[in-house]
mmCIF file of N, CA and C in Angstrom:
data_model
loop_
_atom_site.group_PDB
_atom_site.id
_atom_site.type_symbol
_atom_site.label_atom_id
_atom_site.label_comp_id
_atom_site.label_asym_id
_atom_site.label_seq_id
_atom_site.Cartn_x
_atom_site.Cartn_y
_atom_site.Cartn_z
ATOM 1 N N MET A 187 0.650 -1.196 0.184
ATOM 2 C CA MET A 187 0.218 -0.237 0.099
ATOM 3 C C MET A 187 0.388 1.498 0.217
ATOM 4 N N ARG A 188 0.611 1.946 -1.134
ATOM 5 C CA ARG A 188 0.933 3.115 -0.813
ATOM 6 C C ARG A 188 0.937 4.292 0.345
ATOM 7 N N TYR A 189 1.241 4.706 1.389
ATOM 8 C CA TYR A 189 1.442 5.608 2.201
ATOM 9 C C TYR A 189 1.188 6.616 2.383
ATOM 10 N N ASP A 190 2.410 7.360 0.799
ATOM 11 C CA ASP A 190 2.049 8.464 0.351
ATOM 12 C C ASP A 190 0.245 8.520 -0.038
ATOM 13 N N ARG A 191 -0.773 8.273 -0.568
ATOM 14 C CA ARG A 191 -1.843 8.151 -1.318
ATOM 15 C C ARG A 191 -2.933 7.739 0.038
ATOM 16 N N LEU A 192 -2.552 8.135 0.748
ATOM 17 C CA LEU A 192 -3.778 7.678 2.676
ATOM 18 C C LEU A 192 -4.170 8.954 2.765
ATOM 19 N N GLU A 193 -5.176 9.135 2.562
ATOM 20 C CA GLU A 193 -5.975 10.354 3.069
ATOM 21 C C GLU A 193 -6.649 10.686 4.759
ATOM 22 N N ILE A 194 -6.718 11.868 5.771
ATOM 23 C CA ILE A 194 -7.364 11.478 6.807
ATOM 24 C C ILE A 194 -9.006 12.829 5.620
ATOM 25 N N VAL A 195 -9.968 11.987 6.044
ATOM 26 C CA VAL A 195 -11.162 12.875 5.828
ATOM 27 C C VAL A 195 -11.510 13.319 7.683
ATOM 28 N N SER A 196 -11.767 14.537 8.006
ATOM 29 C CA SER A 196 -12.341 14.113 9.735
ATOM 30 C C SER A 196 -13.211 15.460 9.717
ATOM 31 N N ASN A 197 -13.961 15.654 10.278
ATOM 32 C CA ASN A 197 -14.116 17.389 11.505
ATOM 33 C C ASN A 197 -13.566 16.957 12.084
ATOM 34 N N ASN A 198 -13.174 16.168 13.229
ATOM 35 C CA ASN A 198 -12.818 16.263 14.302
ATOM 36 C C ASN A 198 -11.311 16.793 14.410
ATOM 37 N N PRO A 199 -10.989 18.102 15.407
ATOM 38 C CA PRO A 199 -9.651 18.653 15.738
ATOM 39 C C PRO A 199 -8.606 18.001 15.808
ATOM 40 N N SER A 200 -8.808 16.882 16.954
ATOM 41 C CA SER A 200 -7.991 16.695 17.742
ATOM 42 C C SER A 200 -7.170 15.556 16.562
ATOM 43 N N VAL A 201 -7.909 15.052 15.303
ATOM 44 C CA VAL A 201 -6.813 14.120 13.835
ATOM 45 C C VAL A 201 -5.891 14.911 13.796
ATOM 46 N N ALA A 202 -6.126 16.591 13.477
ATOM 47 C CA ALA A 202 -4.619 17.675 12.780
ATOM 48 C C ALA A 202 -3.740 17.214 13.596
ATOM 49 N N GLU A 203 -3.920 16.777 15.042
ATOM 50 C CA GLU A 203 -2.509 16.586 15.703
ATOM 51 C C GLU A 203 -1.723 15.712 15.578
ATOM 52 N N LEU A 204 -2.340 14.938 14.870
ATOM 53 C CA LEU A 204 -1.341 13.225 14.864
ATOM 54 C C LEU A 204 -0.342 13.302 14.166
ATOM 55 N N ASN A 205 0.858 13.175 14.329
ATOM 56 C CA ASN A 205 1.886 13.017 14.146
ATOM 57 C C ASN A 205 2.324 11.784 12.806
ATOM 58 N N THR A 206 1.717 12.105 11.528
ATOM 59 C CA THR A 206 2.204 11.133 10.572
ATOM 60 C C THR A 206 2.336 12.333 9.440
ATOM 61 N N HIS A 207 2.557 11.539 8.185
ATOM 62 C CA HIS A 207 2.878 11.940 6.958
ATOM 63 C C HIS A 207 1.466 12.181 5.772
ATOM 64 N N ILE A 208 0.278 11.524 6.628
ATOM 65 C CA ILE A 208 -0.879 11.254 5.550
ATOM 66 C C ILE A 208 -1.806 12.819 5.411
ATOM 67 N N LYS A 209 -1.581 12.728 4.418
ATOM 68 C CA LYS A 209 -2.820 13.924 4.190
ATOM 69 C C LYS A 209 -3.481 14.068 4.777
ATOM 70 N N HIS A 210 -4.000 15.081 5.625
ATOM 71 C CA HIS A 210 -5.336 15.745 6.411
ATOM 72 C C HIS A 210 -6.184 16.229 5.790
ATOM 73 N N THR A 211 -7.363 15.897 6.068
ATOM 74 C CA THR A 211 -8.365 17.248 5.120
ATOM 75 C C THR A 211 -9.612 17.473 5.756
ATOM 76 N N PRO A 212 -9.531 18.184 6.571
ATOM 77 C CA PRO A 212 -10.476 18.302 7.516
ATOM 78 C C PRO A 212 -11.553 19.542 6.825
ATOM 79 N N ARG A 213 -13.077 18.619 7.749
ATOM 80 C CA ARG A 213 -14.321 19.183 6.837
ATOM 81 C C ARG A 213 -14.868 20.379 7.898
ATOM 82 N N ASN A 214 -16.012 20.556 7.689
ATOM 83 C CA ASN A 214 -16.759 21.566 8.898
ATOM 84 C C ASN A 214 -17.689 20.638 9.645
ATOM 85 N N ASN A 215 -18.404 19.406 8.708
ATOM 86 C CA ASN A 215 -19.006 18.671 9.703
ATOM 87 C C ASN A 215 -19.655 17.103 9.226
ATOM 88 N N ILE A 216 -20.447 16.347 10.348
ATOM 89 C CA ILE A 216 -20.418 14.777 9.312
ATOM 90 C C ILE A 216 -19.930 14.560 8.038
ATOM 91 N N HIS A 217 -21.614 15.649 7.588
ATOM 92 C CA HIS A 217 -21.852 15.517 6.050
ATOM 93 C C HIS A 217 -21.038 15.670 5.335
ATOM 94 N N ASP A 218 -20.354 16.871 5.550
ATOM 95 C CA ASP A 218 -19.214 17.376 4.670
ATOM 96 C C ASP A 218 -18.551 16.233 4.741
ATOM 97 N N VAL A 219 -17.656 15.289 5.558
ATOM 98 C CA VAL A 219 -16.816 13.829 5.520
ATOM 99 C C VAL A 219 -17.453 13.141 4.643
ATOM 100 N N LEU A 220 -18.322 12.547 5.146
ATOM 101 C CA LEU A 220 -19.252 11.813 3.945
ATOM 102 C C LEU A 220 -19.427 11.893 2.388
ATOM 103 N N MET A 221 -19.622 13.543 2.590
ATOM 104 C CA MET A 221 -20.066 13.654 1.012
ATOM 105 C C MET A 221 -18.618 13.782 -0.104
ATOM 106 N N LEU A 222 -17.673 14.402 1.003
ATOM 107 C CA LEU A 222 -16.068 13.887 0.341
ATOM 108 C C LEU A 222 -15.746 12.885 -0.032
ATOM 109 N N VAL A 223 -16.092 11.862 1.117
ATOM 110 C CA VAL A 223 -15.637 10.810 1.019
ATOM 111 C C VAL A 223 -16.394 9.559 0.102
ATOM 112 N N ARG A 224 -17.153 10.259 -0.298
ATOM 113 C CA ARG A 224 -18.154 9.687 -1.392
ATOM 114 C C ARG A 224 -18.135 10.003 -2.458
ATOM 115 N N ASP A 225 -17.369 11.487 -3.023
ATOM 116 C CA ASP A 225 -16.814 11.755 -3.850
ATOM 117 C C ASP A 225 -15.232 11.600 -4.494
ATOM 118 N N LYS A 226 -14.755 10.868 -3.533
ATOM 119 C CA LYS A 226 -13.077 10.512 -4.292
ATOM 120 C C LYS A 226 -13.201 9.046 -4.304
ATOM 121 N N ILE A 227 -14.716 8.453 -3.398
ATOM 122 C CA ILE A 227 -14.452 7.559 -3.830
ATOM 123 C C ILE A 227 -14.562 7.066 -5.753
ATOM 124 N N HIS A 228 -15.801 8.268 -6.132
ATOM 125 C CA HIS A 228 -15.962 8.120 -7.104
ATOM 126 C C HIS A 228 -15.016 8.739 -8.661
ATOM 127 N N LEU A 229 -13.764 8.858 -7.538
ATOM 128 C CA LEU A 229 -12.778 9.367 -8.486
ATOM 129 C C LEU A 229 -11.573 8.341 -8.460
ATOM 130 N N GLY A 230 -12.211 7.447 -7.615
ATOM 131 C CA GLY A 230 -11.285 6.339 -7.618
ATOM 132 C C GLY A 230 -10.729 5.763 -5.946
ATOM 133 N N GLY A 231 -11.215 6.372 -5.533
ATOM 134 C CA GLY A 231 -10.436 5.996 -4.012
ATOM 135 C C GLY A 231 -11.035 5.254 -3.307
ATOM 136 N N LYS A 232 -10.935 4.462 -3.050
ATOM 137 C CA LYS A 232 -10.979 3.125 -1.285
ATOM 138 C C LYS A 232 -11.120 3.307 0.017
ATOM 139 N N LEU A 233 -12.114 3.173 0.471
ATOM 140 C CA LEU A 233 -12.006 2.887 1.908
ATOM 141 C C LEU A 233 -10.553 1.701 2.283
ATOM 142 N N ILE A 234 -10.356 2.609 3.790
ATOM 143 C CA ILE A 234 -9.378 1.929 4.598
ATOM 144 C C ILE A 234 -10.237 1.946 5.672
ATOM 145 N N SER A 235 -10.442 2.336 6.351
ATOM 146 C CA SER A 235 -11.239 2.734 7.462
ATOM 147 C C SER A 235 -12.515 2.500 7.523
ATOM 148 N N HIS A 236 -13.951 1.585 8.375
ATOM 149 C CA HIS A 236 -15.216 1.676 7.605
ATOM 150 C C HIS A 236 -15.505 2.943 8.709
ATOM 151 N N PRO A 237 -16.457 3.588 7.380
ATOM 152 C CA PRO A 237 -17.090 4.571 7.693
ATOM 153 C C PRO A 237 -18.135 4.745 9.117
ATOM 154 N N LEU A 238 -18.167 3.047 9.525
ATOM 155 C CA LEU A 238 -19.499 3.848 10.492
ATOM 156 C C LEU A 238 -17.855 2.173 11.940
ATOM 157 N N ALA A 239 -17.227 2.848 12.071
ATOM 158 C CA ALA A 239 -15.962 1.985 13.071
ATOM 159 C C ALA A 239 -16.680 2.484 14.372
ATOM 160 N N GLY A 240 -16.217 1.560 15.187
ATOM 161 C CA GLY A 240 -16.782 1.770 16.434
ATOM 162 C C GLY A 240 -18.379 1.883 17.266
ATOM 163 N N SER A 241 -18.359 2.018 18.790
ATOM 164 C CA SER A 241 -19.667 1.378 19.269
ATOM 165 C C SER A 241 -20.599 2.179 19.709
ATOM 166 N N VAL A 242 -19.899 3.418 19.464
ATOM 167 C CA VAL A 242 -20.632 4.859 19.425
ATOM 168 C C VAL A 242 -21.386 4.894 18.116
ATOM 169 N N LYS A 243 -23.130 5.014 18.349
ATOM 170 C CA LYS A 243 -23.859 5.268 17.663
ATOM 171 C C LYS A 243 -24.047 6.480 16.911
ATOM 172 N N PRO A 244 -24.095 6.455 15.306
ATOM 173 C CA PRO A 244 -23.505 7.528 14.729
ATOM 174 C C PRO A 244 -24.540 8.538 15.247
ATOM 175 N N HIS A 245 -25.313 8.620 15.808
ATOM 176 C CA HIS A 245 -25.867 10.116 15.701
ATOM 177 C C HIS A 245 -26.221 10.354 17.387
ATOM 178 N N GLU A 246 -24.824 9.617 17.998
ATOM 179 C CA GLU A 246 -24.578 10.971 18.932
ATOM 180 C C GLU A 246 -23.509 11.261 19.482
ATOM 181 N N THR A 247 -22.277 10.676 18.429
ATOM 182 C CA THR A 247 -21.750 10.929 18.511
ATOM 183 C C THR A 247 -21.257 12.618 16.342
ATOM 184 N N PRO A 248 -20.982 13.314 17.599
ATOM 185 C CA PRO A 248 -20.546 14.388 16.140
ATOM 186 C C PRO A 248 -19.471 14.533 15.705
ATOM 187 N N TYR A 249 -18.758 13.376 15.629
ATOM 188 C CA TYR A 249 -17.268 13.171 14.834
ATOM 189 C C TYR A 249 -17.172 12.457 14.058
ATOM 190 N N ARG A 250 -16.962 12.921 12.966
ATOM 191 C CA ARG A 250 -16.289 10.922 12.090
ATOM 192 C C ARG A 250 -15.217 11.512 11.646
ATOM 193 N N SER A 251 -13.859 10.534 11.205
ATOM 194 C CA SER A 251 -12.848 10.768 10.719
ATOM 195 C C SER A 251 -12.903 9.170 10.037
ATOM 196 N N ILE A 252 -12.506 9.326 8.417
ATOM 197 C CA ILE A 252 -12.372 8.138 7.662
ATOM 198 C C ILE A 252 -11.644 8.170 6.850
ATOM 199 N N ILE A 253 -10.352 7.312 6.433
ATOM 200 C CA ILE A 253 -9.361 6.942 6.065
ATOM 201 C C ILE A 253 -9.599 6.501 4.733
ATOM 202 N N ILE A 254 -9.039 6.629 3.656
ATOM 203 C CA ILE A 254 -9.409 6.122 2.123
ATOM 204 C C ILE A 254 -7.984 6.596 1.645
ATOM 205 N N LEU A 255 -7.494 5.905 0.443
ATOM 206 C CA LEU A 255 -6.371 5.321 -0.130
ATOM 207 C C LEU A 255 -6.952 6.014 -1.458
ATOM 208 N N ASN A 256 -5.988 6.827 -1.791
ATOM 209 C CA ASN A 256 -6.631 7.417 -3.344
ATOM 210 C C ASN A 256 -5.450 6.875 -4.024
ATOM 211 N N ASN A 257 -6.358 5.799 -5.006
ATOM 212 C CA ASN A 257 -5.225 4.873 -5.865
ATOM 213 C C ASN A 257 -5.720 5.754 -7.232
ATOM 214 N N HIS A 258 -6.953 6.436 -7.501
ATOM 215 C CA HIS A 258 -7.475 6.438 -8.814
ATOM 216 C C HIS A 258 -7.430 5.892 -10.130
ATOM 217 N N ASP A 259 -7.609 4.431 -9.197
ATOM 218 C CA ASP A 259 -7.956 3.178 -10.469
ATOM 219 C C ASP A 259 -9.507 3.306 -10.247
ATOM 220 N N GLU A 260 -9.809 2.294 -11.201
ATOM 221 C CA GLU A 260 -11.480 2.141 -11.246
ATOM 222 C C GLU A 260 -12.334 2.554 -10.077
ATOM 223 N N LEU A 261 -13.764 2.261 -10.150
ATOM 224 C CA LEU A 261 -14.348 2.566 -9.504
ATOM 225 C C LEU A 261 -14.798 1.365 -8.068
ATOM 226 N N ASP A 262 -13.977 1.714 -7.106
ATOM 227 C CA ASP A 262 -14.524 0.595 -5.830
ATOM 228 C C ASP A 262 -15.862 0.202 -5.399
ATOM 229 N N MET A 263 -16.221 -0.763 -6.376
ATOM 230 C CA MET A 263 -18.166 -1.167 -6.035
ATOM 231 C C MET A 263 -18.299 -1.169 -4.397
ATOM 232 N N ASP A 264 -17.797 -2.168 -3.365
ATOM 233 C CA ASP A 264 -17.372 -1.992 -2.506
ATOM 234 C C ASP A 264 -17.593 -0.676 -1.736
ATOM 235 N N SER A 265 -16.351 -0.613 -1.784
ATOM 236 C CA SER A 265 -15.975 1.352 -1.046
ATOM 237 C C SER A 265 -17.339 2.097 -1.118
ATOM 238 N N LEU A 266 -17.958 2.170 -2.391
ATOM 239 C CA LEU A 266 -19.049 2.844 -3.065
ATOM 240 C C LEU A 266 -20.286 2.355 -1.740
ATOM 241 N N ASP A 267 -20.547 1.014 -1.856
ATOM 242 C CA ASP A 267 -21.692 0.567 -1.251
ATOM 243 C C ASP A 267 -21.713 0.553 0.532
ATOM 244 N N LYS A 268 -20.594 0.704 1.021
ATOM 245 C CA LYS A 268 -20.245 0.561 2.068
ATOM 246 C C LYS A 268 -20.686 2.698 2.745
ATOM 247 N N ILE A 269 -19.713 3.268 1.123
ATOM 248 C CA ILE A 269 -20.278 4.754 2.003
ATOM 249 C C ILE A 269 -21.837 5.084 2.103
ATOM 250 N N GLU A 270 -22.205 4.400 0.753
ATOM 251 C CA GLU A 270 -24.192 4.887 0.366
ATOM 252 C C GLU A 270 -24.474 4.668 2.063
ATOM 253 N N GLN A 271 -24.281 3.459 2.070
ATOM 254 C CA GLN A 271 -25.578 2.653 3.165
ATOM 255 C C GLN A 271 -24.823 3.491 4.516
ATOM 256 N N THR A 272 -23.233 4.044 4.677
ATOM 257 C CA THR A 272 -23.329 4.526 5.769
ATOM 258 C C THR A 272 -23.887 6.569 5.549
ATOM 259 N N ILE A 273 -23.907 6.735 4.822
ATOM 260 C CA ILE A 273 -25.204 8.085 4.566
ATOM 261 C C ILE A 273 -26.783 7.434 4.673
ATOM 262 N N GLU A 274 -26.628 6.686 4.417
ATOM 263 C CA GLU A 274 -28.658 6.051 4.392
ATOM 264 C C GLU A 274 -28.550 6.217 5.443
ATOM 265 N N ARG A 275 -27.854 5.481 6.646
ATOM 266 C CA ARG A 275 -27.987 4.725 7.990
ATOM 267 C C ARG A 275 -27.862 6.183 8.412
ATOM 268 N N TYR A 276 -26.967 7.119 8.478
ATOM 269 C CA TYR A 276 -26.858 8.015 9.627
ATOM 270 C C TYR A 276 -28.693 9.312 9.245
ATOM 271 N N GLN A 277 -29.211 9.086 7.338
ATOM 272 C CA GLN A 277 -30.375 9.717 7.412
ATOM 273 C C GLN A 277 -31.241 9.266 8.668
ATOM 274 N N ILE A 278 -31.337 8.503 8.482
ATOM 275 C CA ILE A 278 -31.805 7.147 9.230
ATOM 276 C C ILE A 278 -31.886 7.553 10.679
ATOM 277 N N LEU A 279 -31.368 7.365 11.556
ATOM 278 C CA LEU A 279 -30.762 7.266 12.745
ATOM 279 C C LEU A 279 -30.965 8.899 12.905
ATOM 280 N N CYS A 280 -30.759 10.196 11.803
ATOM 281 C CA CYS A 280 -30.840 11.617 12.188
ATOM 282 C C CYS A 280 -31.714 11.747 12.017
ATOM 283 N N LYS A 281 -32.682 11.596 11.871
ATOM 284 C CA LYS A 281 -34.480 11.437 10.904
ATOM 285 C C LYS A 281 -35.082 12.781 12.057
ATOM 286 N N ALA A 282 -34.918 12.014 13.256
ATOM 287 C CA ALA A 282 -35.310 13.329 14.810
ATOM 288 C C ALA A 282 -34.525 14.462 14.557
ATOM 289 N N ASN A 283 -33.408 14.217 14.189
ATOM 290 C CA ASN A 283 -32.797 15.789 14.468
ATOM 291 C C ASN A 283 -31.681 15.364 13.593
ATOM 292 N N PRO A 284 -32.269 16.176 12.334
ATOM 293 C CA PRO A 284 -30.809 16.328 10.862
ATOM 294 C C PRO A 284 -30.127 17.035 11.268
ATOM 295 N N GLN A 285 -29.836 18.087 12.419
ATOM 296 C CA GLN A 285 -29.687 18.859 12.113
ATOM 297 C C GLN A 285 -27.682 18.568 12.394
ATOM 298 N N HIS A 286 -28.436 17.257 13.404
ATOM 299 C CA HIS A 286 -26.716 16.537 14.362
ATOM 300 C C HIS A 286 -25.357 15.799 13.093
ATOM 301 N N LEU A 287 -26.268 16.014 11.202
ATOM 302 C CA LEU A 287 -25.167 16.169 10.574
ATOM 303 C C LEU A 287 -24.489 17.517 10.042
ATOM 304 N N MET A 288 -25.321 18.657 10.098
ATOM 305 C CA MET A 288 -25.032 19.778 9.869
ATOM 306 C C MET A 288 -23.803 20.256 10.891
ATOM 307 N N LEU A 289 -23.447 19.599 12.584
ATOM 308 C CA LEU A 289 -22.847 20.051 13.573
ATOM 309 C C LEU A 289 -21.550 20.925 13.645
ATOM 310 N N THR A 290 -20.998 22.364 13.222
ATOM 311 C CA THR A 290 -19.926 22.210 13.389
ATOM 312 C C THR A 290 -19.114 21.772 14.106
ATOM 313 N N ASN A 291 -18.142 22.666 14.495
ATOM 314 C CA ASN A 291 -17.530 23.077 16.187
ATOM 315 C C ASN A 291 -17.380 24.150 16.330
ATOM 316 N N GLU A 292 -18.273 24.567 16.914
ATOM 317 C CA GLU A 292 -19.378 25.686 17.431
ATOM 318 C C GLU A 292 -20.550 25.463 17.888
ATOM 319 N N ASP A 293 -21.101 24.551 16.913
ATOM 320 C CA ASP A 293 -22.062 23.581 17.266
ATOM 321 C C ASP A 293 -21.970 22.805 18.442
ATOM 322 N N ILE A 294 -20.763 22.411 18.038
ATOM 323 C CA ILE A 294 -20.552 20.662 18.501
ATOM 324 C C ILE A 294 -19.955 21.516 20.605
ATOM 325 N N ASP A 295 -19.670 23.050 20.212
ATOM 326 C CA ASP A 295 -19.076 23.724 21.519
ATOM 327 C C ASP A 295 -20.280 23.979 22.645
ATOM 328 N N ALA A 296 -21.117 23.736 22.039
ATOM 329 C CA ALA A 296 -22.732 25.111 22.294
ATOM 330 C C ALA A 296 -23.803 23.659 22.671
ATOM 331 N N THR A 297 -23.294 22.952 21.340
ATOM 332 C CA THR A 297 -24.830 21.979 22.531
ATOM 333 C C THR A 297 -23.889 20.546 23.504
ATOM 334 N N PHE A 298 -22.571 20.557 23.269
ATOM 335 C CA PHE A 298 -22.033 18.981 24.166
ATOM 336 C C PHE A 298 -21.879 20.171 25.281
ATOM 337 N N PRO A 299 -21.903 19.040 26.321
ATOM 338 C CA PRO A 299 -20.384 19.516 27.575
ATOM 339 C C PRO A 299 -19.511 19.715 27.193
ATOM 340 N N VAL A 300 -17.884 20.197 27.707
ATOM 341 C CA VAL A 300 -16.432 20.524 27.339
ATOM 342 C C VAL A 300 -16.027 18.927 27.539
ATOM 343 N N LYS A 301 -16.001 17.647 28.613
ATOM 344 C CA LYS A 301 -15.978 17.123 28.909
ATOM 345 C C LYS A 301 -16.596 15.830 28.216
ATOM 346 N N GLN A 302 -17.661 15.582 27.194
ATOM 347 C CA GLN A 302 -18.639 15.277 26.331
ATOM 348 C C GLN A 302 -17.607 15.078 25.176
ATOM 349 N N SER A 303 -17.684 16.505 24.804
ATOM 350 C CA SER A 303 -17.299 16.508 23.704
ATOM 351 C C SER A 303 -15.962 16.650 23.533
ATOM 352 N N SER A 304 -14.822 16.154 24.476
ATOM 353 C CA SER A 304 -13.752 15.770 24.831
ATOM 354 C C SER A 304 -13.869 14.418 24.413
ATOM 355 N N ASP A 305 -14.414 13.827 24.788
ATOM 356 C CA ASP A 305 -14.410 12.510 24.851
ATOM 357 C C ASP A 305 -14.988 11.912 23.517
ATOM 358 N N PHE A 306 -15.703 12.063 22.884
ATOM 359 C CA PHE A 306 -15.693 11.693 21.815
ATOM 360 C C PHE A 306 -14.819 12.360 20.680
ATOM 361 N N GLN A 307 -14.314 13.244 21.003
ATOM 362 C CA GLN A 307 -12.848 13.105 20.419
ATOM 363 C C GLN A 307 -12.041 12.011 20.500
ATOM 364 N N PHE A 308 -11.635 12.296 21.288
ATOM 365 C CA PHE A 308 -10.882 10.825 21.713
ATOM 366 C C PHE A 308 -11.355 9.131 21.396
ATOM 367 N N ILE A 309 -12.653 8.800 21.154
ATOM 368 C CA ILE A 309 -13.306 7.864 20.815
ATOM 369 C C ILE A 309 -12.629 7.869 19.525
ATOM 370 N N ASP A 310 -13.116 8.976 18.765
ATOM 371 C CA ASP A 310 -12.606 8.625 17.107
ATOM 372 C C ASP A 310 -11.374 8.791 17.145
ATOM 373 N N LEU A 311 -10.838 9.703 17.448
ATOM 374 C CA LEU A 311 -8.861 9.508 17.379
ATOM 375 C C LEU A 311 -8.463 8.163 17.594
ATOM 376 N N GLN A 312 -8.751 7.396 18.483
ATOM 377 C CA GLN A 312 -8.507 6.099 18.577
ATOM 378 C C GLN A 312 -9.020 4.877 17.826
ATOM 379 N N LEU A 313 -9.734 5.289 17.301
ATOM 380 C CA LEU A 313 -10.438 4.097 15.792
ATOM 381 C C LEU A 313 -9.702 4.957 14.818
ATOM 382 N N ILE A 314 -8.720 6.103 14.458
ATOM 383 C CA ILE A 314 -7.850 6.076 13.508
ATOM 384 C C ILE A 314 -6.550 5.648 13.401
ATOM 385 N N LYS A 315 -6.622 5.960 14.929
ATOM 386 C CA LYS A 315 -4.679 5.469 15.587
ATOM 387 C C LYS A 315 -4.851 3.312 15.665
ATOM 388 N N SER A 316 -5.711 3.117 15.760
ATOM 389 C CA SER A 316 -6.010 1.858 15.993
ATOM 390 C C SER A 316 -5.976 1.592 14.078
ATOM 391 N N CYS A 317 -6.802 2.244 13.602
ATOM 392 C CA CYS A 317 -6.907 1.412 11.983
ATOM 393 C C CYS A 317 -5.262 1.820 11.525
ATOM 394 N N LEU A 318 -4.251 3.142 11.633
ATOM 395 C CA LEU A 318 -3.175 3.310 10.794
ATOM 396 C C LEU A 318 -2.423 2.312 11.430
ATOM 397 N N ASP A 319 -2.478 2.375 13.219
ATOM 398 C CA ASP A 319 -1.882 1.150 13.734
ATOM 399 C C ASP A 319 -1.865 -0.234 12.743
ATOM 400 N N SER A 320 -3.264 -0.795 12.632
ATOM 401 C CA SER A 320 -2.937 -2.077 11.791
ATOM 402 C C SER A 320 -2.339 -1.680 10.249
ATOM 403 N N LEU A 321 -1.923 -0.972 9.907
ATOM 404 C CA LEU A 321 -1.679 -0.246 8.267
ATOM 405 C C LEU A 321 -0.030 -0.481 8.763
ATOM 406 N N GLY A 322 0.439 -0.340 9.841
ATOM 407 C CA GLY A 322 2.057 -0.823 10.115
ATOM 408 C C GLY A 322 2.067 0.323 10.518
ATOM 409 N N PHE A 323 1.258 2.077 10.915
ATOM 410 C CA PHE A 323 2.057 2.986 11.815
ATOM 411 C C PHE A 323 2.860 2.916 12.937
ATOM 412 N N LYS A 324 3.639 2.948 13.557
ATOM 413 C CA LYS A 324 3.884 3.019 14.988
ATOM 414 C C LYS A 324 4.071 4.181 15.768
ATOM 415 N N GLY A 325 4.456 3.881 17.235
ATOM 416 C CA GLY A 325 3.963 5.091 17.475
ATOM 417 C C GLY A 325 3.449 6.572 17.885
ATOM 418 N N LEU A 326 2.308 5.756 17.162
ATOM 419 C CA LEU A 326 1.249 7.193 17.674
ATOM 420 C C LEU A 326 0.815 7.277 18.655
ATOM 421 N N ASN A 327 0.323 8.917 19.500
ATOM 422 C CA ASN A 327 0.304 8.881 20.453
ATOM 423 C C ASN A 327 -1.117 9.493 20.675
#
């Protein structure tokens, strides 16, 4: 796997602090993360981390980070199916509160207590670190 083609798309500010040489693309909210990942898959990208990773329910956490491989090959139908199913799952689970998908960091700060927001960031970050570790990245703090 070419590590120089990996990219982390995230709305979690803690992910930006990771000390890797992987491209980090910050987004404003979960909706933007999911849409950009879907667009990149249409351009030949491939999911490396599952977009619904973790045990926290999607409609409960305001952060989502996804690792993709930008190999610009043919369309990876498995990745496309997963991201489309993820988008649909979010829409179903957030039906009662559709604004959840559009929460910016400022909205999150105003909606969640600092400790809870920090915990959500930490969980999302640990999921990304675990994925990177399984890819052979060592020494991530």
